[in-house]
Short mmCIF file of C-alpha atoms in Angstrom, two decimals:
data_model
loop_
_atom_site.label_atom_id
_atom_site.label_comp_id
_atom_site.label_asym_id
_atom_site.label_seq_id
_atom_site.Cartn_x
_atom_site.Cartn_y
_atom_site.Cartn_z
CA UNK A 1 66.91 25.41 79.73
CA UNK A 2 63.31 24.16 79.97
CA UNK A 3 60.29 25.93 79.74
CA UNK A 4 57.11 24.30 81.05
CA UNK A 5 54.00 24.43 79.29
CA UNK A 6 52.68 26.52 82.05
CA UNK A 7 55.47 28.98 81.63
CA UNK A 8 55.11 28.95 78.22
CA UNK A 9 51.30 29.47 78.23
CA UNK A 10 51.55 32.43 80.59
CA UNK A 11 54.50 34.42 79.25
CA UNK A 12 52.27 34.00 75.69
CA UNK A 13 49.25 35.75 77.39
CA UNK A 14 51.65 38.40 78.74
CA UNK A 15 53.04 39.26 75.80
CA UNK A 16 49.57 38.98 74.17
CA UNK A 17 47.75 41.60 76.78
CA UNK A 18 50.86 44.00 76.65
CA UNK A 19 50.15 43.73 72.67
CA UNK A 20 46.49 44.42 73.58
CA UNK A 21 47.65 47.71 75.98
CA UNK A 22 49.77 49.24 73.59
CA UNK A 23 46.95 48.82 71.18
CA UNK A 24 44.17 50.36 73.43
CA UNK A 25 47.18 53.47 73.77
CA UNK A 26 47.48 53.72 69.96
CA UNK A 27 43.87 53.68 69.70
CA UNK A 28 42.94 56.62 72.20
CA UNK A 29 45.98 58.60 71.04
CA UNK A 30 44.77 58.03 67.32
CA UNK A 31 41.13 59.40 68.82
CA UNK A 32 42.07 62.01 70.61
CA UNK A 33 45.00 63.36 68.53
CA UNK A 34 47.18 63.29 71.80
CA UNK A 35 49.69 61.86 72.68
CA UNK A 36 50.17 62.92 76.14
CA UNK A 37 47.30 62.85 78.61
CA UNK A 38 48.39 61.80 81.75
CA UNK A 39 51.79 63.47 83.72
CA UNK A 40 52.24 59.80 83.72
CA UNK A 41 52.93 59.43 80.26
CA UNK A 42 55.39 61.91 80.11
CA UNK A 43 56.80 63.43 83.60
CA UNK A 44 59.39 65.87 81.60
CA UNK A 45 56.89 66.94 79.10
CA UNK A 46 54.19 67.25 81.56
CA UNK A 47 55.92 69.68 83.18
CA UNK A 48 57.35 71.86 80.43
CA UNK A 49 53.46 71.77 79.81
CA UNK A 50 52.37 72.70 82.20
CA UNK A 51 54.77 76.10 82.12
CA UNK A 52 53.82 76.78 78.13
CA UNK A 53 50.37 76.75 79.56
CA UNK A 54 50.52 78.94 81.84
CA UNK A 55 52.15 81.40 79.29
CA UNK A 56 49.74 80.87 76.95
CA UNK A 57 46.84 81.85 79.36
CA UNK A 58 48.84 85.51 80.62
CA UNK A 59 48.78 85.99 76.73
CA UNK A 60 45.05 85.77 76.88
CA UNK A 61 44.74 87.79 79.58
CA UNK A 62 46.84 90.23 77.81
CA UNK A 63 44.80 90.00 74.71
CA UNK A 64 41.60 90.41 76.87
CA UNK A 65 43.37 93.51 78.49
CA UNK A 66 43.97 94.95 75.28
CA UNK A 67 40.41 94.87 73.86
CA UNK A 68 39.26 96.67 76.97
CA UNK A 69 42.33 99.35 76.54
CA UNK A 70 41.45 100.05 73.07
CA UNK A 71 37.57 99.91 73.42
CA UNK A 72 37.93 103.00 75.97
CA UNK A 73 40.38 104.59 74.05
CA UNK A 74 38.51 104.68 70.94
CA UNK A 75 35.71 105.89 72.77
CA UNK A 76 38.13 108.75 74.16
CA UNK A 77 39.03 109.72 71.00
CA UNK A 78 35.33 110.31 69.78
CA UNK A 79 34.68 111.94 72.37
CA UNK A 80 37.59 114.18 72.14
CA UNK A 81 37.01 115.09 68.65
CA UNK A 82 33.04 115.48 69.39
CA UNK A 83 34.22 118.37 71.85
CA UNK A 84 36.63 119.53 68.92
CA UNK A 85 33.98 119.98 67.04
CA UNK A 86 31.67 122.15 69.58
CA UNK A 87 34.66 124.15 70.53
CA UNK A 88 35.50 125.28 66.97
CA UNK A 89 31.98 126.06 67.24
CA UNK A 90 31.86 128.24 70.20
CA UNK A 91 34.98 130.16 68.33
CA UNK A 92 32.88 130.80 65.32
CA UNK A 93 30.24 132.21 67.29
CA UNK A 94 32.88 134.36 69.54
CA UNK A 95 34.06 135.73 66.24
CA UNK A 96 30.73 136.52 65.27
CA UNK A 97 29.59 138.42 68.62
CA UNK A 98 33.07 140.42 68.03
CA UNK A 99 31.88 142.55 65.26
CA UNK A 100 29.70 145.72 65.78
CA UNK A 101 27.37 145.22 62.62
CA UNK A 102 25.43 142.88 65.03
CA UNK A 103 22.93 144.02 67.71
CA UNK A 104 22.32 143.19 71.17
CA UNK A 105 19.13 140.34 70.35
CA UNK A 106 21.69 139.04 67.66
CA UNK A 107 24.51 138.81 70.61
CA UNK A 108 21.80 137.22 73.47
CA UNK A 109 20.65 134.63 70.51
CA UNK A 110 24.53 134.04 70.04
CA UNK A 111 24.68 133.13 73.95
CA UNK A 112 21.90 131.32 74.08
CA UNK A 113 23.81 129.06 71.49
CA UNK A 114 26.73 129.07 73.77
CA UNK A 115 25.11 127.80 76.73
CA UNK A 116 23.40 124.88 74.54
CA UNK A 117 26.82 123.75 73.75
CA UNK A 118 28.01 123.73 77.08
CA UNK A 119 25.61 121.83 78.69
CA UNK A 120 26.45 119.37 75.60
CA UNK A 121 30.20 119.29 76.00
CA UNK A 122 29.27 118.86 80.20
CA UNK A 123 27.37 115.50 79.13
CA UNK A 124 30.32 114.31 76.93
CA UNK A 125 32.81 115.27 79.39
CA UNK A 126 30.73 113.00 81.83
CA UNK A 127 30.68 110.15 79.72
CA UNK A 128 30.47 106.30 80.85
CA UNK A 129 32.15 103.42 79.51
CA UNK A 130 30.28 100.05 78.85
CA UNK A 131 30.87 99.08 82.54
CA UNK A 132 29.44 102.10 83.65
CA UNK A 133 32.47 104.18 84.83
CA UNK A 134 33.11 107.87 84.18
CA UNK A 135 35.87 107.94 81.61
CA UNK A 136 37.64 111.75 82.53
CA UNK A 137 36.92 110.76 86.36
CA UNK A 138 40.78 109.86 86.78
CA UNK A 139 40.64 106.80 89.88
CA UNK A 140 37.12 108.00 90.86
CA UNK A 141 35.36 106.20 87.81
CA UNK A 142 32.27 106.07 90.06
CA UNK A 143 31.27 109.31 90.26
CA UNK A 144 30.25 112.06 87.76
CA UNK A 145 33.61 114.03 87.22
CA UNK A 146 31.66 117.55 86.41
CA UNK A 147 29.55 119.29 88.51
CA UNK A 148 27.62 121.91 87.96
CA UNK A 149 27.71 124.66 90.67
CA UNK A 150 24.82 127.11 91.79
CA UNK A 151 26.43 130.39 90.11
CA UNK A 152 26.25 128.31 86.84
CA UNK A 153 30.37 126.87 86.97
CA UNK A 154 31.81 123.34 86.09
CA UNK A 155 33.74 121.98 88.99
CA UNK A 156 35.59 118.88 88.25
CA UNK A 157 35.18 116.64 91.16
CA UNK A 158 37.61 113.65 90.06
CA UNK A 159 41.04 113.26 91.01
CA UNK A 160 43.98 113.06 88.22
CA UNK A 161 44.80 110.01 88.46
CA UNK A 162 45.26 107.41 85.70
CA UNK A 163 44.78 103.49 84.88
CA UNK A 164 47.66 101.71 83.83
CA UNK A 165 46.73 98.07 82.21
CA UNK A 166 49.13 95.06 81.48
CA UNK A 167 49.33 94.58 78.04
CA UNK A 168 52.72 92.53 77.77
CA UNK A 169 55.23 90.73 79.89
CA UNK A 170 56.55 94.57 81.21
CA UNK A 171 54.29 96.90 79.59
CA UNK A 172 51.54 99.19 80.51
CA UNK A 173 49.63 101.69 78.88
CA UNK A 174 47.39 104.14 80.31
CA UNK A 175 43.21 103.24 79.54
CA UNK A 176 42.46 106.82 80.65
CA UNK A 177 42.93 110.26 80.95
CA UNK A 178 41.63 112.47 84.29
CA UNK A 179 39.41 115.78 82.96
CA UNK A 180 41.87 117.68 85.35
CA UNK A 181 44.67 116.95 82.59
CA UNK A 182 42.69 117.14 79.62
CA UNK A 183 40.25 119.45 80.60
CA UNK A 184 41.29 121.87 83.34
CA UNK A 185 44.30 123.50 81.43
CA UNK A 186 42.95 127.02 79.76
CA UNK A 187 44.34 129.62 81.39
CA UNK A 188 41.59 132.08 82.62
CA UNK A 189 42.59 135.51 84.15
CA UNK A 190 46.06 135.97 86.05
CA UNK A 191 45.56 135.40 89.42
CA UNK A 192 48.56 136.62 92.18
CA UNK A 193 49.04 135.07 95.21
CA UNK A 194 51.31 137.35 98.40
CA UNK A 195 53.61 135.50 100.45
CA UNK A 196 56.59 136.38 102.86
CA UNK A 197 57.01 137.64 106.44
CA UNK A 198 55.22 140.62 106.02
CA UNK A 199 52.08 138.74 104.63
CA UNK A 200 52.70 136.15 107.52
CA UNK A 201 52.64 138.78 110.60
CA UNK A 202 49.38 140.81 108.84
CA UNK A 203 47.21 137.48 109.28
CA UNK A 204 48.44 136.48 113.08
CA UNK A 205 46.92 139.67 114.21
CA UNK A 206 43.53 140.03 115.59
CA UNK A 207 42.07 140.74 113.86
CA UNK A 208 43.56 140.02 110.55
CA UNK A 209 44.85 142.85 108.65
CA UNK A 210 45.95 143.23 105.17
CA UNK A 211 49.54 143.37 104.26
CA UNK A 212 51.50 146.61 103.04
CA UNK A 213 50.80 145.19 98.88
CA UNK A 214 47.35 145.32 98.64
CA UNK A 215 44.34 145.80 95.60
CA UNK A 216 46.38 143.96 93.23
CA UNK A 217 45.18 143.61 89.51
CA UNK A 218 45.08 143.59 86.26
CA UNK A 219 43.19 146.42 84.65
CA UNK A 220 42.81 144.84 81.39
CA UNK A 221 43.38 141.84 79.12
CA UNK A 222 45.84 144.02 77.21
CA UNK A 223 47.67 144.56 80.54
CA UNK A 224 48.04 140.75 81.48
CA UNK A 225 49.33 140.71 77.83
CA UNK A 226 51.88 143.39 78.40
CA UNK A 227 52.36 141.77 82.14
CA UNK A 228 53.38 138.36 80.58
CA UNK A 229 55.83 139.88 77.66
CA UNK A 230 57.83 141.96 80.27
CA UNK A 231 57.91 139.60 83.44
CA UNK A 232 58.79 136.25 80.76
CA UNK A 233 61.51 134.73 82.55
CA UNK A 234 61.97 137.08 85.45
CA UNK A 235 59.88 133.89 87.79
CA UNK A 236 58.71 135.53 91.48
CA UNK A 237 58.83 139.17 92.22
CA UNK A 238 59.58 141.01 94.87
CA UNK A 239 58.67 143.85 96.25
CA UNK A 240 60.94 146.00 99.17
CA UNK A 241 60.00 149.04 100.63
CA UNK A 242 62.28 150.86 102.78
CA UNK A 243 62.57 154.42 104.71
CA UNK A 244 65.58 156.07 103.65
CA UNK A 245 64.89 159.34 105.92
CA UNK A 246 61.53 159.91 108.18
CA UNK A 247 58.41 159.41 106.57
CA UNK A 248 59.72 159.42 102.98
CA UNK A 249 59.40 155.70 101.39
CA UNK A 250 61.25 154.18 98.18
CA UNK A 251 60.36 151.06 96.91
CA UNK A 252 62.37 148.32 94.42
CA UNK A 253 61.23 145.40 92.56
CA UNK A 254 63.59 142.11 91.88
CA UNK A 255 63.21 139.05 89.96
CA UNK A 256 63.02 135.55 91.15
CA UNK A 257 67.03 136.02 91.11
CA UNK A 258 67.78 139.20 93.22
CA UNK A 259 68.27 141.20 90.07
CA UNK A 260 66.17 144.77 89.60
CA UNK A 261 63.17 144.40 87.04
CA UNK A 262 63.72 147.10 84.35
CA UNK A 263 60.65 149.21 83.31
CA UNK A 264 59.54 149.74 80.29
CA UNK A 265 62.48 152.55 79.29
CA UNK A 266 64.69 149.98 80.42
CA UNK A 267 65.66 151.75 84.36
CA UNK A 268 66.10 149.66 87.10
CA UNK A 269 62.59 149.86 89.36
CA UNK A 270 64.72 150.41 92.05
CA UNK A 271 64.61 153.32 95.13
CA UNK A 272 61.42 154.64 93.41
CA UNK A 273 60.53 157.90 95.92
CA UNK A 274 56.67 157.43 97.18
CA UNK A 275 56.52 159.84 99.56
CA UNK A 276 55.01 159.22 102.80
CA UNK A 277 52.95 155.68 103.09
CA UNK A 278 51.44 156.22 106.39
CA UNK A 279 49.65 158.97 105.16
CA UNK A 280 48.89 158.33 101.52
CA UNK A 281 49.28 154.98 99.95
CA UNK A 282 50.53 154.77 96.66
CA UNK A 283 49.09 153.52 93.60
CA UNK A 284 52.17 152.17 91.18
CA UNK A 285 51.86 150.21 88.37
CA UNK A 286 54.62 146.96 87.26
CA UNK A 287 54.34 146.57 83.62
CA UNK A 288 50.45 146.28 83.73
CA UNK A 289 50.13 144.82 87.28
CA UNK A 290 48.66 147.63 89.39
CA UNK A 291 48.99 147.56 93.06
CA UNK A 292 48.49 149.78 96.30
CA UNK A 293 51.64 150.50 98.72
CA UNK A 294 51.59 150.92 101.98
CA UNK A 295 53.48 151.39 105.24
CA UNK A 296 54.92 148.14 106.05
CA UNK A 297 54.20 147.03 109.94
CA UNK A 298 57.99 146.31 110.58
CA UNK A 299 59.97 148.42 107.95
CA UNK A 300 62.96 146.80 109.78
CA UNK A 301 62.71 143.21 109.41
CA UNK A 302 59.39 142.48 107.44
CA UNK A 303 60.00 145.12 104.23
CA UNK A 304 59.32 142.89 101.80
CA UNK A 305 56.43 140.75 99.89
CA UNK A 306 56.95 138.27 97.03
CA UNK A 307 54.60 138.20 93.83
CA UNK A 308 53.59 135.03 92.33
CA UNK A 309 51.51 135.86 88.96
CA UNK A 310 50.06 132.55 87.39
CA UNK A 311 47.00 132.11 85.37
CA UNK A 312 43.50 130.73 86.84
CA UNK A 313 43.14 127.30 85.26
CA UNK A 314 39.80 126.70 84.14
CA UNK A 315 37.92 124.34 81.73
CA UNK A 316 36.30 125.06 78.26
CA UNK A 317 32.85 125.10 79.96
CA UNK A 318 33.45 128.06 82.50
CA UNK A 319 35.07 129.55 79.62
CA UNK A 320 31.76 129.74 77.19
CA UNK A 321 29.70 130.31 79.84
CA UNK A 322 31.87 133.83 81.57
CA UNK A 323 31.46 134.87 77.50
CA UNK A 324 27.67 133.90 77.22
CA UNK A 325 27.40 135.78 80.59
CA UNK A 326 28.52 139.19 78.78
CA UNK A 327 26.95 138.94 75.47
CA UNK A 328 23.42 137.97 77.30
CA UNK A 329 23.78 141.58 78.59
CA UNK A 330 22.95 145.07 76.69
CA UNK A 331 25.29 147.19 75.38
CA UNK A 332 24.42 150.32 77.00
CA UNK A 333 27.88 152.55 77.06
CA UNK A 334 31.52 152.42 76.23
CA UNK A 335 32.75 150.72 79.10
CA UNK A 336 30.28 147.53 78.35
CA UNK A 337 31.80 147.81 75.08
CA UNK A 338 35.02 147.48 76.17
CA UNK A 339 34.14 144.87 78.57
CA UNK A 340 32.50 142.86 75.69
CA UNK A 341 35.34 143.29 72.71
CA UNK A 342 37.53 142.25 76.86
CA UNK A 343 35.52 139.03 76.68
CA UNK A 344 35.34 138.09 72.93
CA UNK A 345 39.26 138.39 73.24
CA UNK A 346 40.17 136.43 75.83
CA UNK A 347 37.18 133.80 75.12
CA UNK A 348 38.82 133.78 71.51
CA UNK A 349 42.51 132.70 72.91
CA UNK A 350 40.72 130.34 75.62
CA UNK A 351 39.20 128.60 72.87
CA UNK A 352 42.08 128.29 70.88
CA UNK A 353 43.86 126.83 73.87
CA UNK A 354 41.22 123.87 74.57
CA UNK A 355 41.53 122.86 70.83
CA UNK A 356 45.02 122.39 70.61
CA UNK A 357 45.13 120.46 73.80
CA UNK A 358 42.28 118.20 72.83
CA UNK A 359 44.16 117.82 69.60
CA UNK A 360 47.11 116.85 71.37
CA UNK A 361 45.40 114.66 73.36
CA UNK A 362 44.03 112.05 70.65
CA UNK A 363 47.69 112.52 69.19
CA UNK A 364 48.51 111.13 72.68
CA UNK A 365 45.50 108.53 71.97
CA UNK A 366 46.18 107.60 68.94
CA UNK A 367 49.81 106.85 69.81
CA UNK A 368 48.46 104.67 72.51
CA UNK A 369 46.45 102.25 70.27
CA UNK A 370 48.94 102.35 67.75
CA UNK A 371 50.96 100.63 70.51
CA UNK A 372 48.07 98.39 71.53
CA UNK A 373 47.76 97.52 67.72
CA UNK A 374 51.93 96.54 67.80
CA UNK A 375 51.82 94.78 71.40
CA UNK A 376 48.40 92.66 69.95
CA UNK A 377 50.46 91.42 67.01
CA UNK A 378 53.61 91.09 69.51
CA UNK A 379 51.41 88.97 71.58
CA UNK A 380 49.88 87.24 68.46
CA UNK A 381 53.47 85.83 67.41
CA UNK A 382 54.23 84.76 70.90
CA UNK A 383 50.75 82.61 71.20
CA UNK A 384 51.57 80.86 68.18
CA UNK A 385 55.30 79.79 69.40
CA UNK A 386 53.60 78.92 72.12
CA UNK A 387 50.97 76.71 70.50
CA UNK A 388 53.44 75.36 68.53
CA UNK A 389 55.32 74.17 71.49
CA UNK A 390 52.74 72.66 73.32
CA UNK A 391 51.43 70.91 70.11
CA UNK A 392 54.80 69.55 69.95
CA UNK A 393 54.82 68.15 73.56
CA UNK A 394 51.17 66.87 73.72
CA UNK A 395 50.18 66.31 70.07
CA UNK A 396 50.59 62.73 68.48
CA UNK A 397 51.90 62.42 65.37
CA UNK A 398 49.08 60.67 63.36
CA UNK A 399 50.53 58.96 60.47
CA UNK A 400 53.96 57.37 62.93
CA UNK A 401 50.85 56.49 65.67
CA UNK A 402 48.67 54.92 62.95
CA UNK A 403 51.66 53.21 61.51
CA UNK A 404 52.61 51.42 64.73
CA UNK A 405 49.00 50.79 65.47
CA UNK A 406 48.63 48.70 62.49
CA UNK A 407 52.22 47.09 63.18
CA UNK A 408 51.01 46.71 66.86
CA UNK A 409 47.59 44.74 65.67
CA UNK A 410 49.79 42.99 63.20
CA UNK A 411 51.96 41.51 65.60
CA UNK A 412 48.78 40.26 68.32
CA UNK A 413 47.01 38.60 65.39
CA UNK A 414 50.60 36.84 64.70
CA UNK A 415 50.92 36.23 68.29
CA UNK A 416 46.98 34.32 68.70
CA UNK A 417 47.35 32.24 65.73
CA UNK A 418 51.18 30.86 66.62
CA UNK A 419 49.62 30.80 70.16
CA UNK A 420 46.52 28.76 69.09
CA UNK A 421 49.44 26.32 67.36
CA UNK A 422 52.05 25.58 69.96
CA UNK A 423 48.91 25.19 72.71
CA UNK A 424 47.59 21.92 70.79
CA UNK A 425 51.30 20.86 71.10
CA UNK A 426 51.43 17.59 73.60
CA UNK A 427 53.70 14.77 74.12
CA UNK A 428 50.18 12.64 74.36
CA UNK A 429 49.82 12.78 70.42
CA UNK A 430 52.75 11.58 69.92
CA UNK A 431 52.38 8.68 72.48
CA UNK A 432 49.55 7.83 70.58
#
């Protein structure tokens, strides 16, 4: 085989400038610490890169998401236990406008007190977060969830709606909490609500007219009390008047499942005699629910009217305020007496009823950044895996690059100086 001196100069240089390359790659791999930085360099790697990447930025964002999650739910919980506080407040003072060794200034300095603390709890319950949103607003974080009314009442305005944020591949946890959930759930007074065909045909006329049940209410606290203890269980009432003989009326009352209610000897309230509605209406009285009977319209086909009892909800605010409302005035007889020791009473139990449900609340809270705490080191142990596999893909390994980087220059400088020798090679110094 013979190799020109041409050929043999060029394929030198080659070698000599791929040398060169490799050595410029070792270099910038040795200075930047990478050993992939084009898609080039590795097509297989570049793309498993590219996917570790992209995992590694969703755990960011999940990381980011959790910092926001737990800043508002710390802030939550302050504020839930800085309404704690003024509620166990407004319970001492109830307690304290409960006993007759105080006096009527004593009692109007007491509500004075109360209404301070409501228009406090009102400001905390409209609290903003750092970005300016309402925190008990539910999904209407723009606008002030409490409103104060012109008779004096708190109406919440939001909607009960909450924010779920991404935390992890498939989990979300709530950032929020609506006032109508935390907020709106003391029971006030026991409202009832008429419904059936009876009720139905008495508002189509014209003009309206009431239905055959009518005036019902609850005389007392103590009778809502004995109302709730007899009817526990029973669900809807119902109410059925019928006309045995002329102008002589019986009535019957059944539970939500057809079955007579007993009364309180344990009879049946069933074909009770009431003489003659169209004449005289008659005043009866269902374990503490009192009510006015009348002549039903159609006896025949529209006899009866179902009872819903339920309790007003109401919020913690309305609450203090109904109390402040009574003690503010002076005791001047019995019956104000009675309506106060009334109002101490059920203030008392509504109290009682917005502490344990803010308490259960930052339970609820606290559960929540206990999770965020778990996800965040979760998430931390994934990032590093992560890391770790990218560094494996894209990192050089310093001491094996360095090594063949000094091998590498090692083998040009052999390559110049045996190239410098065999160039001054000619048949001409011989011939001479």
């Amino acid at each position: 085989m013979r190799i020109s001196t041409q050929q043999q100069f060029l394929s030198s240089i080659d070698d000599m400038q791929r040398s060169q390359s490799r050595i410029a790659d070792l270099q910038e791999q040795i200075s930047t610490g990478k050993r992939l930085r084009n898609p080039s360099d590795d097509p297989v790697g570049a793309a498993q890169l590219v996917k570790l990447e992209r995992e590694l930025s969703q755990y960011n964002k999940y990381d980011d998401n959790i910092n926001v999650t737990k800043r508002r739910l710390e802030q939550e919980d302050s504020i839930l236990d800085s309404i704690n506080i003024a509620t166990d407040r407004m319970r001492e003072l109830t307690i304290s406008a409960g006993s007759d060794t105080i006096n009527d200034a004593d009692r109007a300095t007491i509500a004075q007190e109360l209404d301070q603390l409501v228009n406090y709890v009102a400001g905390l319950m409209n609290t903003q977060d750092a970005q300016g949103e309402y925190l008990f607003a539910g999904n209407k974080g723009g606008d002030a969830p409490y409103v104060k009314q012109g008779d004096g009442s708190y109406e919440y305005v939001g909607d009960d709606g909450q924010r779920l944020i991404q935390v992890g591949s498939d989990l979300f946890v709530p950032s929020n909490d609506s006032g109508e959930v935390l907020f709106e759930s003391i029971d006030g007074p026991l409202q009832t609500e008429l419904t059936g065909q009876a009720v139905f045909n008495a508002a189509q006329q014209s003009p309206p007219v009431e239905p055959f049940v009518r005036n019902t209410e609850f005389a007392t606290l103590a009778a809502e009390g004995t109302f709730k203890e007899a009817t526990e269980g029973l669900g809807e009432l119902t109410i059925r008047v019928t006309e045995p003989t002329p102008n002589n009326f019986e009535y019957s009352v059944f539970d939500s499942a057809g079955q007579p209610v007993k009364d309180s000897d344990g009879n049946d309230i069933a074909n009770i005699a009431v003489g003659d509605l169209a004449t005289t209406p008659a005043q009866i009285n269902i374990h503490g629910l009192s009510l006015e009977l009348h002549e039903p319209a159609d006896i025949a086909s529209a006899n009866e009217i179902k009872i819903s009892v339920t309790p007003e909800k109401m919020n913690v605010l309305d609450a203090a305020s109904a109390l402040s409302s009574v003690l503010s005035q002076p005791i001047e007889n019995d019956q104000m007496r009675t309506e106060r020791n009334e109002a101490v009473a059920r203030a008392l139990e509504q109290f009682k009823m917005s502490a344990e449900q803010t308490t259960e609340s930052q339970t609820v809270v606290g559960s929540r950044l206990k999770t965020l705490e778990n996800v965040s080191s979760s998430n931390l142990d994934f990032k590093l895996f992560t890391e770790s596999a990218i560094s494996t893909i894209e990192d050089a390994d310093l001491s094996k690059v360095i090594s063949e980087f000094t091998l590498e220059q090692t083998t040009l400088q052999a390559a110049q100086a045996t190239f410098g020798r065999v160039s001054s090679l000619s048949l001409f110094n011989y011939l001479n």
